[in-house]
Tab-separated table of C-alpha atoms and ligand atoms in Angstrom:
chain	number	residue	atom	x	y	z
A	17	UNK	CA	28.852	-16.583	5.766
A	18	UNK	CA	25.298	-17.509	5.889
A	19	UNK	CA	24.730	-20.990	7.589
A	20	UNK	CA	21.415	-22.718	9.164
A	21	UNK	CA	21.333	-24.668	12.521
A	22	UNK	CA	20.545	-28.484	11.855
A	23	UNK	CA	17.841	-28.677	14.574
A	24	UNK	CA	17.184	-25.999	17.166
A	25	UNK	CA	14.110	-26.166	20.232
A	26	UNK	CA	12.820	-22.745	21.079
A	27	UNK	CA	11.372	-24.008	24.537
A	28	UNK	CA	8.637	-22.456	26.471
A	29	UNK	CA	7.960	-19.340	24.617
A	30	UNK	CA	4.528	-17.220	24.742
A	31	UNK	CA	4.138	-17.188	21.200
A	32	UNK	CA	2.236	-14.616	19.468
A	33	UNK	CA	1.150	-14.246	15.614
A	34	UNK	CA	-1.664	-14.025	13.449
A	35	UNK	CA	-2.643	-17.742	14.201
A	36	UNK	CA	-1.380	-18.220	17.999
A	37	UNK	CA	-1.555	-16.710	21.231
A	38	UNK	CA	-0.234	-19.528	24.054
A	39	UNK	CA	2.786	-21.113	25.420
A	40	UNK	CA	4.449	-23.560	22.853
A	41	UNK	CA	7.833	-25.142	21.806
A	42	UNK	CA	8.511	-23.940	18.397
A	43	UNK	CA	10.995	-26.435	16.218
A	44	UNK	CA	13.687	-25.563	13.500
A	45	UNK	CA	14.772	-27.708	11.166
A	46	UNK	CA	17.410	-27.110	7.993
A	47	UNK	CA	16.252	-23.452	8.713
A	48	UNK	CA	12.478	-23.933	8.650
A	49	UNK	CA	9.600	-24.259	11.245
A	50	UNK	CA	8.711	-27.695	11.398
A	51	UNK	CA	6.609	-28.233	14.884
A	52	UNK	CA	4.664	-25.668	17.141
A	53	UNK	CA	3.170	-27.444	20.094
A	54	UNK	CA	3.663	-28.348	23.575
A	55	UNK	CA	5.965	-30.688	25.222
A	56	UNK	CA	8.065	-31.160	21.772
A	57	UNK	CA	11.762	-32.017	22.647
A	58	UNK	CA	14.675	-32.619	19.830
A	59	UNK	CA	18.276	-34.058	19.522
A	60	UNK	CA	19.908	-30.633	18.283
A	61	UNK	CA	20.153	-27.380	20.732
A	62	UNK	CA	17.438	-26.210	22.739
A	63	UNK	CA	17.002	-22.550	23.553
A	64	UNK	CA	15.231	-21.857	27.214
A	65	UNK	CA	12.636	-18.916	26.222
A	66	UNK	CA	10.358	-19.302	29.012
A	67	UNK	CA	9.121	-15.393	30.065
A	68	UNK	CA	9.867	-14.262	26.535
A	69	UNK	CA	7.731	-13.693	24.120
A	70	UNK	CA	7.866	-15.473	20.517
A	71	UNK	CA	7.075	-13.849	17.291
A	72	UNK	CA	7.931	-14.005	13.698
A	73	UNK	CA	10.983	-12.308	12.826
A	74	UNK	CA	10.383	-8.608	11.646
A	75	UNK	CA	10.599	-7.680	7.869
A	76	UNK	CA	10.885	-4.179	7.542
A	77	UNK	CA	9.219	-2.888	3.425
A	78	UNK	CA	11.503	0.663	3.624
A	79	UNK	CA	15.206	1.068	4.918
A	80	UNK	CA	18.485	3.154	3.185
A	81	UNK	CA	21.820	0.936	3.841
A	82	UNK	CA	23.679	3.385	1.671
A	83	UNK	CA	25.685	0.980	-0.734
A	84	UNK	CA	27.160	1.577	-2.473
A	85	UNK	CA	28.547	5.289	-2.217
A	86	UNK	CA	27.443	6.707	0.791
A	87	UNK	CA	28.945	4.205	3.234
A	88	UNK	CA	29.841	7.088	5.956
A	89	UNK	CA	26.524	6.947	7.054
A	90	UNK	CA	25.588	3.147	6.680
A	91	UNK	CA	27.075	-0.007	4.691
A	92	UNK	CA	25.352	-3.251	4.609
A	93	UNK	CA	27.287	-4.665	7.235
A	94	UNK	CA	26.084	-1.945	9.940
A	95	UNK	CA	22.582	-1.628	8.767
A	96	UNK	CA	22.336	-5.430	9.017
A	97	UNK	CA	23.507	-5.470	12.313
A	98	UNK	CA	21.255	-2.703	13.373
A	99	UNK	CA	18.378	-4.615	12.090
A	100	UNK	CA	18.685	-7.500	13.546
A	101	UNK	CA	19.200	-6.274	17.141
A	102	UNK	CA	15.733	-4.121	16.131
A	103	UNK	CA	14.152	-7.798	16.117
A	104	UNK	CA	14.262	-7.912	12.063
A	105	UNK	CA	15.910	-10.677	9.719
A	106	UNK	CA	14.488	-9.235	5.833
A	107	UNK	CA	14.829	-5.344	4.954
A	108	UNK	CA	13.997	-4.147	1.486
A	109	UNK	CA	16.426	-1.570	0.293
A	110	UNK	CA	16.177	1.539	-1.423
A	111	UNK	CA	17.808	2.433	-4.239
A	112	UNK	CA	18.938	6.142	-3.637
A	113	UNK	CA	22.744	5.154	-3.186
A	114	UNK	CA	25.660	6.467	-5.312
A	115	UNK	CA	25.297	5.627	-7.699
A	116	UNK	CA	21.312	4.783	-7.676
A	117	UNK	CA	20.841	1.339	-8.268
A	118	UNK	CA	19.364	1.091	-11.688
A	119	UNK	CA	20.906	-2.386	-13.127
A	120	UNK	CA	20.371	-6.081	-12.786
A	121	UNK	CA	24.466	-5.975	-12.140
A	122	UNK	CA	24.257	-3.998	-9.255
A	123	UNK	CA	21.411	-5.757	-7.699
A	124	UNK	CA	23.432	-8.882	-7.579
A	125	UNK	CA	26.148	-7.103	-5.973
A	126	UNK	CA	24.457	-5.815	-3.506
A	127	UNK	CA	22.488	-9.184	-2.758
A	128	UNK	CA	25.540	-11.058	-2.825
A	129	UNK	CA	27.355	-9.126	-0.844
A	130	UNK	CA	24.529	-9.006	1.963
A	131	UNK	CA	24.450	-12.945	1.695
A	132	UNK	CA	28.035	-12.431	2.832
A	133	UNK	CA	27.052	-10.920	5.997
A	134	UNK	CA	24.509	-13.669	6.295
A	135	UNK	CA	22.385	-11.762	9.238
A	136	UNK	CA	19.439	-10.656	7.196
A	137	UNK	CA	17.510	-11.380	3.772
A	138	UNK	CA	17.814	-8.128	1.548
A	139	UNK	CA	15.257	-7.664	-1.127
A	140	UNK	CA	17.246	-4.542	-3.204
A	141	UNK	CA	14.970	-2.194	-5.061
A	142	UNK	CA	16.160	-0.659	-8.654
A	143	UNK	CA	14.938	3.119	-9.385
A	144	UNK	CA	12.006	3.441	-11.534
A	145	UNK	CA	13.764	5.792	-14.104
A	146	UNK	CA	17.381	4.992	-14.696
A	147	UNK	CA	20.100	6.532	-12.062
A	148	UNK	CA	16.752	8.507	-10.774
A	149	UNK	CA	17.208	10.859	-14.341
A	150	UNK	CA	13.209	11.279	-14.419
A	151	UNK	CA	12.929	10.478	-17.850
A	152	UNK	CA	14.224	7.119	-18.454
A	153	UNK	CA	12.109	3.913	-18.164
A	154	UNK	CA	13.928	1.316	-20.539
A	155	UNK	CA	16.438	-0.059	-17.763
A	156	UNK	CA	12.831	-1.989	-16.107
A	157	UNK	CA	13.339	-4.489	-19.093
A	158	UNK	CA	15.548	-7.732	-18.147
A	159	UNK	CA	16.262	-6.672	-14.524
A	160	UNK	CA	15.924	-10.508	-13.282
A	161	UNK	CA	13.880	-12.588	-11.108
A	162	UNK	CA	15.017	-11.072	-7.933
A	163	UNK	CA	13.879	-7.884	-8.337
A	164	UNK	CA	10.189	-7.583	-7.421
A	165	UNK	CA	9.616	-3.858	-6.548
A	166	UNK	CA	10.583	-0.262	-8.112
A	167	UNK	CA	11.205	2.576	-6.218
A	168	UNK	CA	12.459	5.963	-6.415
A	169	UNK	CA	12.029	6.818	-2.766
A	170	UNK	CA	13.633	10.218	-1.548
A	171	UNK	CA	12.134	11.957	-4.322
A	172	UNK	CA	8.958	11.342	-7.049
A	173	UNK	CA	8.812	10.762	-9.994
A	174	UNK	CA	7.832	13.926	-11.368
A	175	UNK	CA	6.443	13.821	-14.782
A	176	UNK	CA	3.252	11.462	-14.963
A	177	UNK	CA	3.538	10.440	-18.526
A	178	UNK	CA	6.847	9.282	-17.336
A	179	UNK	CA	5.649	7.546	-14.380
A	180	UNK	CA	2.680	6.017	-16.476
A	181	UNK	CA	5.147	4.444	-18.475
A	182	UNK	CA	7.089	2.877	-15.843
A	183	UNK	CA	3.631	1.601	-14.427
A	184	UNK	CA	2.984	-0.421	-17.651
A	185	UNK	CA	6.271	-1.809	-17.745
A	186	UNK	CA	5.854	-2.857	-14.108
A	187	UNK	CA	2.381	-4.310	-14.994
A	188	UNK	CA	3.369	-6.478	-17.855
A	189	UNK	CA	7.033	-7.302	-15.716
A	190	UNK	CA	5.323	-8.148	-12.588
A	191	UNK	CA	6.788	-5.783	-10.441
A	192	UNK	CA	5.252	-3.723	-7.573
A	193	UNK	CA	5.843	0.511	-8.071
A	194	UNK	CA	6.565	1.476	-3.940
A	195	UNK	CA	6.110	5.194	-4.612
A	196	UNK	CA	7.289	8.793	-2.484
A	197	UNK	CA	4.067	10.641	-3.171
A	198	UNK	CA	5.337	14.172	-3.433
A	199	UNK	CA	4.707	17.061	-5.441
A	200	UNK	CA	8.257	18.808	-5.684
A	201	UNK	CA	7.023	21.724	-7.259
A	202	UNK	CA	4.615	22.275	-4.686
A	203	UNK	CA	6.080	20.840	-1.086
A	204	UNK	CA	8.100	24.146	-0.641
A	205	UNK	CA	4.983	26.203	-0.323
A	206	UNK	CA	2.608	23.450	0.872
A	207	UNK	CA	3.850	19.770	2.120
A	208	UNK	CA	0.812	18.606	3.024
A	209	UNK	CA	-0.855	19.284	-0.718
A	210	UNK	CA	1.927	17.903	-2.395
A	211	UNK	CA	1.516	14.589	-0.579
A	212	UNK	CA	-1.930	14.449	-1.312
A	213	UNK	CA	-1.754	15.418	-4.678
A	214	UNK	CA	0.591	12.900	-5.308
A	215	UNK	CA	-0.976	10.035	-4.113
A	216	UNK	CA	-4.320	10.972	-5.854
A	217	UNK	CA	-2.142	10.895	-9.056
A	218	UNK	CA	-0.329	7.886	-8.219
A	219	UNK	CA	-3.228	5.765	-7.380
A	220	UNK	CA	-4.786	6.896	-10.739
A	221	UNK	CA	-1.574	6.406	-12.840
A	222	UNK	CA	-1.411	2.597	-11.559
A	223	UNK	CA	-5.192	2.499	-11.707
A	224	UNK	CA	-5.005	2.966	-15.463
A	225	UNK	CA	-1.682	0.850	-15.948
A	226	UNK	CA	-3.126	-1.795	-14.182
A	227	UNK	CA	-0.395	-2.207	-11.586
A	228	UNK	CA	0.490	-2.747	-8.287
A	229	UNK	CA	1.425	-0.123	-5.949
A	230	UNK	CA	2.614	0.323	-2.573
A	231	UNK	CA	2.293	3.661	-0.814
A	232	UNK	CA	5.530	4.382	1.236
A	233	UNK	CA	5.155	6.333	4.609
A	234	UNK	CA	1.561	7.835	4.271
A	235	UNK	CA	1.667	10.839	6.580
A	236	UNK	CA	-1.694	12.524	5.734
A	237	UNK	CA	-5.254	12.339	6.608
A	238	UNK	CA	-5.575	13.023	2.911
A	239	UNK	CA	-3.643	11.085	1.558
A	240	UNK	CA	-5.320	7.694	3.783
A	241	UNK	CA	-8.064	8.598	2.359
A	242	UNK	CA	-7.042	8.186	-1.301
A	243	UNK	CA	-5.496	5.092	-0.274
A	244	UNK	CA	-8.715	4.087	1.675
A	245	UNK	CA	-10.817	5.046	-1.262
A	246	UNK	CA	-8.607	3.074	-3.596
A	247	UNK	CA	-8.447	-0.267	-1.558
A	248	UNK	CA	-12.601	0.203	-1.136
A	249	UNK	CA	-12.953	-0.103	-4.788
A	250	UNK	CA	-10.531	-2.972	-5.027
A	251	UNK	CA	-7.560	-1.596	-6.542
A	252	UNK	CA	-4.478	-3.391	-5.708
A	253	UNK	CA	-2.870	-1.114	-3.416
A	254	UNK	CA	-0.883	-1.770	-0.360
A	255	UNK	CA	0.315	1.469	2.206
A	256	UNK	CA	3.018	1.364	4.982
A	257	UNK	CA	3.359	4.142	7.610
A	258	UNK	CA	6.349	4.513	9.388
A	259	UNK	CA	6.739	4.786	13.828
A	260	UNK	CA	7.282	8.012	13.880
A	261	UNK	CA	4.188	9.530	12.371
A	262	UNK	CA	2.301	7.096	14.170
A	263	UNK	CA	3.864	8.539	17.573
A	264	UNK	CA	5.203	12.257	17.138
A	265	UNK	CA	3.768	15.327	15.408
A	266	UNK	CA	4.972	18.940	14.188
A	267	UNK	CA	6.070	19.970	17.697
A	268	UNK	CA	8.789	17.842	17.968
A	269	UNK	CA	11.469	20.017	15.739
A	270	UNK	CA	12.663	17.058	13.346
A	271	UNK	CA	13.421	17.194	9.864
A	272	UNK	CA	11.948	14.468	7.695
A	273	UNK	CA	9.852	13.330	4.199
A	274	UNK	CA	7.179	13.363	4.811
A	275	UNK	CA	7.333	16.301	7.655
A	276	UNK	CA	5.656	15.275	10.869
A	277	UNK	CA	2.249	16.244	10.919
A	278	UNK	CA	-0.286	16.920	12.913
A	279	UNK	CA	-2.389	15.302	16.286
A	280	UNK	CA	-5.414	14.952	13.867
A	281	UNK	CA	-3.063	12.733	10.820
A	282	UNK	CA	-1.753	10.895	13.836
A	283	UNK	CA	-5.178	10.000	15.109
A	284	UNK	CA	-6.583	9.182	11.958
A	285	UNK	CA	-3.434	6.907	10.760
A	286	UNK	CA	-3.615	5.470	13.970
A	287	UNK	CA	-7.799	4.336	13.489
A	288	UNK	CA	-6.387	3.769	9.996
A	289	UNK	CA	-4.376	0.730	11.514
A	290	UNK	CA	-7.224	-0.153	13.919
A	291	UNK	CA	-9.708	-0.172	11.231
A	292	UNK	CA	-7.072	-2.784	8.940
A	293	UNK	CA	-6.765	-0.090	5.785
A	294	UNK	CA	-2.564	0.022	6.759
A	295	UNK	CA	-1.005	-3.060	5.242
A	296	UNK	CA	2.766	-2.216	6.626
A	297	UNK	CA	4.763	-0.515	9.313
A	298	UNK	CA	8.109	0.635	8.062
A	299	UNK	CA	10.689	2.538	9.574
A	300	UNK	CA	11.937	4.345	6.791
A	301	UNK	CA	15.247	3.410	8.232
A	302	UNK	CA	17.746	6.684	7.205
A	303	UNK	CA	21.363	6.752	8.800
A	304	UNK	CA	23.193	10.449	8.596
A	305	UNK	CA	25.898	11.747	9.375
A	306	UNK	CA	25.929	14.358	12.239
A	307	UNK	CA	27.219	17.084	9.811
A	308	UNK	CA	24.656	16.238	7.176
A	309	UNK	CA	22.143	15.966	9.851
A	310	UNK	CA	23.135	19.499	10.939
A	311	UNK	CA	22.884	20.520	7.370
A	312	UNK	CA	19.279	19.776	7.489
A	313	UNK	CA	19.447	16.150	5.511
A	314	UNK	CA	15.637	14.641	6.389
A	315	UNK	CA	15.354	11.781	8.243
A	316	UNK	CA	15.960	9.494	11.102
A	317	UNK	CA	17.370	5.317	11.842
A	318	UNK	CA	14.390	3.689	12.982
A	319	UNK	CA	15.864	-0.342	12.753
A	320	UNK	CA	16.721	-0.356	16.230
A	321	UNK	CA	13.794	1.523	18.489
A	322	UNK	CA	10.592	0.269	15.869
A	323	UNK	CA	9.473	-2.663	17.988
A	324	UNK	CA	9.550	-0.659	21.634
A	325	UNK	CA	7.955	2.737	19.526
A	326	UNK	CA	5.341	0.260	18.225
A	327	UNK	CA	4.882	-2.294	21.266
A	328	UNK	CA	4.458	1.291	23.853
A	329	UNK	CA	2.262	3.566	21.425
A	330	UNK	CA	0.231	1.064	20.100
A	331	UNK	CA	0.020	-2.241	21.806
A	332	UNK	CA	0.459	-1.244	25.470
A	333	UNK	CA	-2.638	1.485	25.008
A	334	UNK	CA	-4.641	-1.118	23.732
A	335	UNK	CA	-5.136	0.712	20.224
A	336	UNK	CA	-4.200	-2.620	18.643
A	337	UNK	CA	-3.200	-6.500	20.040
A	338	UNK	CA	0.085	-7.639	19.430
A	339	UNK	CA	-0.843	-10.127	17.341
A	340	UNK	CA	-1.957	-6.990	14.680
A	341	UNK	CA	1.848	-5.575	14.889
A	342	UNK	CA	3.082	-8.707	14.124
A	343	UNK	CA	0.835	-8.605	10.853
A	344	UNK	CA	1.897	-5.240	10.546
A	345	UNK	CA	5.606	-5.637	10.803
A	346	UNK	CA	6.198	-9.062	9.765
A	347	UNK	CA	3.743	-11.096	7.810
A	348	UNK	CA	2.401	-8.611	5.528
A	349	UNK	CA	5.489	-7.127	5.196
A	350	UNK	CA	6.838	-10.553	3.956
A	351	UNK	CA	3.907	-11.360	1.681
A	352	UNK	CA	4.271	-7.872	-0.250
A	353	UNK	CA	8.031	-8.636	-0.779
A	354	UNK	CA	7.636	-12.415	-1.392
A	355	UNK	CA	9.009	-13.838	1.269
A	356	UNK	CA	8.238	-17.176	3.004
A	357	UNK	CA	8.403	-15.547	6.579
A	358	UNK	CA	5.870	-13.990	8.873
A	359	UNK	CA	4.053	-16.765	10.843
A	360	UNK	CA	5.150	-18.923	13.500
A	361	UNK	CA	3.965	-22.226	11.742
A	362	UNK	CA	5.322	-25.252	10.057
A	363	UNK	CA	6.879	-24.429	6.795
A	364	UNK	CA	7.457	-20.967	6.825
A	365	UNK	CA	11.282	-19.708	7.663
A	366	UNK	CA	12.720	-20.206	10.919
A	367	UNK	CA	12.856	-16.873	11.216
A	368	UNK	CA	11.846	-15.667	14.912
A	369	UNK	CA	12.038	-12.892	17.268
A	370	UNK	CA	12.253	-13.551	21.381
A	371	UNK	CA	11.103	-10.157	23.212
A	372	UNK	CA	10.380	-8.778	26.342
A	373	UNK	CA	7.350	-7.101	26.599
A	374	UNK	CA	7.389	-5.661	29.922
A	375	UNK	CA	11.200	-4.697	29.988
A	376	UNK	CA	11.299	-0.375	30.088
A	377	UNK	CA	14.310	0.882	28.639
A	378	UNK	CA	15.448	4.083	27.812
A	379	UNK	CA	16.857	4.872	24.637
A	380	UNK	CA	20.036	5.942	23.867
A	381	UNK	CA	21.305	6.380	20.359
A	382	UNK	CA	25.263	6.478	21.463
A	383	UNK	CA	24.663	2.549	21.392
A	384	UNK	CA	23.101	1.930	18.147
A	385	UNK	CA	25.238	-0.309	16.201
A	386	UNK	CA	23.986	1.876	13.195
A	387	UNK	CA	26.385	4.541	11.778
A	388	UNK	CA	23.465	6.422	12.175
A	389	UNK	CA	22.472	8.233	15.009
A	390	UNK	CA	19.702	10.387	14.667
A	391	UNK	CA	16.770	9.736	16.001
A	392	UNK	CA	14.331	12.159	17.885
A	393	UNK	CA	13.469	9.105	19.920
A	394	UNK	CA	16.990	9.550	21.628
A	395	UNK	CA	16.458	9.730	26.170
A	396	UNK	CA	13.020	8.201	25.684
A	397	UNK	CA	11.442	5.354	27.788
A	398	UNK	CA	10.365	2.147	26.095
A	399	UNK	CA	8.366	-1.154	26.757
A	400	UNK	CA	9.347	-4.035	25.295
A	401	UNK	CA	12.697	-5.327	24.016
A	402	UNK	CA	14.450	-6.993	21.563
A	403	UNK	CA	16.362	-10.125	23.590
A	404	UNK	CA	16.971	-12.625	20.773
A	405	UNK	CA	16.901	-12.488	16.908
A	406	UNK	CA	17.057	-16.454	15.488
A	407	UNK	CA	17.411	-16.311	11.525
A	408	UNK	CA	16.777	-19.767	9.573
A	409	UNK	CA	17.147	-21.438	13.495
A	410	UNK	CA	20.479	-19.850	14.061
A	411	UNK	CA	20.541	-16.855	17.004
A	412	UNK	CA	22.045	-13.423	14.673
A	413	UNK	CA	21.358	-11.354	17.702
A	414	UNK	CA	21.715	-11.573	21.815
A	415	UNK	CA	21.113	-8.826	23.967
A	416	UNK	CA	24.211	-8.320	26.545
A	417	UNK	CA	23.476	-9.106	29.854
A	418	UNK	CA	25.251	-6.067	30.916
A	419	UNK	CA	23.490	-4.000	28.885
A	420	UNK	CA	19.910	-5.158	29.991
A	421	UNK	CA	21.124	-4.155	33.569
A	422	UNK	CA	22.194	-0.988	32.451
A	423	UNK	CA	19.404	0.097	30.172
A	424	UNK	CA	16.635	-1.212	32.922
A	425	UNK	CA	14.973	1.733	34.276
B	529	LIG	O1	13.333	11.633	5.422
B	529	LIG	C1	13.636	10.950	4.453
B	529	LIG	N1	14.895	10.510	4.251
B	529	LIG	N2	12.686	10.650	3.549
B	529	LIG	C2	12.980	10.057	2.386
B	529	LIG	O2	12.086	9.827	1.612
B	529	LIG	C3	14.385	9.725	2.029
B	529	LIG	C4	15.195	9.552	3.231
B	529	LIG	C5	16.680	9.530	2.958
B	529	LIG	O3	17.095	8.884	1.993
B	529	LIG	O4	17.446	10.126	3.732
């Protein structure tokens, strides 16, 4: 069950966000940040952090916990656990479980069943056509304060008049449309098209319905540019991309959706990020079984190797600072799902993540605490680890001793 520490000291820390960049003493209270300075001290427990680094908590915009229904590959006990030892305590769930999550009943389920667990906030998305039919919009009426974005991620929305529809409704509701831009028609004769196609139409659709969207794992030169193009004339649209088409391309055999592309989409995402035009990294987080994986089922977990991916193809080149990725991973994150997380600062959530920067590690995906295994990041070498995940002041994750000696290359 979900609890808070009364008072914990996170002592010595080199803390890194959007606002700092020294070494501080960071203070929980009740759950929330209440002091970042130096030389604080406190009555409650005090947590030695010096040689770590301190950031906020990661909040990751795109993961499948598959619950209901398709709990062989993940449940919402495992997928929590995976995220927090991945350095994350909020995830935003999709909705393409069995059955699809289309009701306000099934979002409280879910939510109260994660609240249960108690390891990580869960922000559940509801399909934007009922059970994912393609035609049905009227479910978007009376879903509840809690839900805040639509999604029918793993496939698109096919028919635009449908899709317009379900814009309006999310316009006049509130709600944010987190579209899969992908022609289905079209992707088994050209992949690349049918993502840019689809975000050209998408951004258009929510242009006219005066709504916001958020672009999930843009893959595509192409389809950045939309997005780019969009965000230039002030439309209110947010992207994510996701580690792995930031670091790998077509020659690594890997099924996924989006595909991996190619060294030039990599490039340009990556001076995408560098140029501020990506709001979000996500991992896209997508346990499978090894059968279904074998069966050709796209995608890969991502919960538990985003931070070292990110921190060693991005931060240790020098492409972007740390204090970007935590922008990237945590605060904007937060902000597009609501949340009062993402900065290491007085009043936000006590929500933090102690890492080791320097520590190389090699990864091995026969230790995931995910069901899910696959990852084509499996034997490779890492910098920068997850140590300590603190939730609301209370630690949720601890990396074994044993297993730092073991994984230390
Ligand atoms: O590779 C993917 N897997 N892309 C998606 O959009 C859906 C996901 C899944 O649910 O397995």
């Amino acid at each position: 069950m979900e609890s808070v520490a009364a008072s914990v000291l996170i002592r010595g820390a080199h803390v890194v966000d959007s606002a700092h960049d020294g070494v501080l003493d960071v203070l929980i209270q009740s759950g929330v940040i209440t002091a970042v300075a130096t030389g604080l001290s406190a009555d409650g427990a005090t947590v030695d952090a010096h040689g770590l680094t301190c950031l906020p908590a990661l909040c990751d915009l795109h993961a499948h916990f598959r619950d209901p229904g398709l709990t062989n590959k993940e449940d919402l006990e495992s997928g929590s656990r995976a995220a927090v030892r991945g350095g994350y305590t909020a995830v935003n769930l999709m909705a393409n479980t069995k059955p699809v999550i289309s009701t306000h009943a099934q979002v409280r389920d879910v939510l109260a069943r994660a609240r249960r667990i108690g390891l990580v906030d869960v922000h559940q998305c509801v399909s934007i056509t009922a059970d994912m039919d393609g035609t049905t919009v009227n479910h978007l009426e009376g879903l509840g304060k809690h839900v805040r974005i639509i999604s029918e991620d793993g496939r698109e929305v096919m028919n635009a008049r449908v899709m317009l529809q379900a814009m309006h409704a999310a316009a006049s509701l509130g709600l944010t449309v987190m579209c899969h831009c992908e022609d289905m028609n079209l992707s088994p004769v050209d992949d690349r098209l049918a993502e840019d196609i689809m975000t050209q139409r998408n951004i258009e659709l929510a242009r006219t319905a005066g709504c916001r969207l958020h672009v999930a794992h843009v893959s595509t030169r192409g389809a950045m540019q939309a997005i780019i193009a969009a965000k230039e004339r002030g439309q209110p649209v947010t992207c994510e991309v996701t580690p792995h088409h930031l670091t790998l391309t077509e020659t690594t055999p890997y099924r996924v959706n989006p595909p991996l592309r190619t060294q030039a989409d990599v490039d340009f995402l990556r001076d995408s990020i560098r140029l501020g035009w990506v709001d979000a990294i996500s991992t896209d987080h997508a346990p499978h079984t090894r059968e279904d994986k074998t069966a050709g089922a796209p995608g890969m977990v991502g919960l538990e190797t985003a931070f070292g991916v990110c921190n060693t193809t991005l931060v240790q080149p020098g492409h972007i600072t740390l204090a970007r990725l935590t922008e990237l991973m945590s605060r904007n994150p937060a902000r597009i799902m609501g949340l009062n997380k993402g900065c290491v600062a007085p009043g936000y959530d006590g929500d933090l993540v102690l890492v080791d920067l320097h520590r190389r590690w090699i990864v091995d995906a026969t230790k995931f605490v995910s069901k899910g295994h696959n990852t084509p990041f499996d034997g490779m070498t890492l910098t920068g680890r997850v140590i300590r995940t603190i939730k609301g002041g209370r630690t949720v994750y601890a990396d074994a001793p044993e297993q730092q000696e073991e994984r230390q290359t």
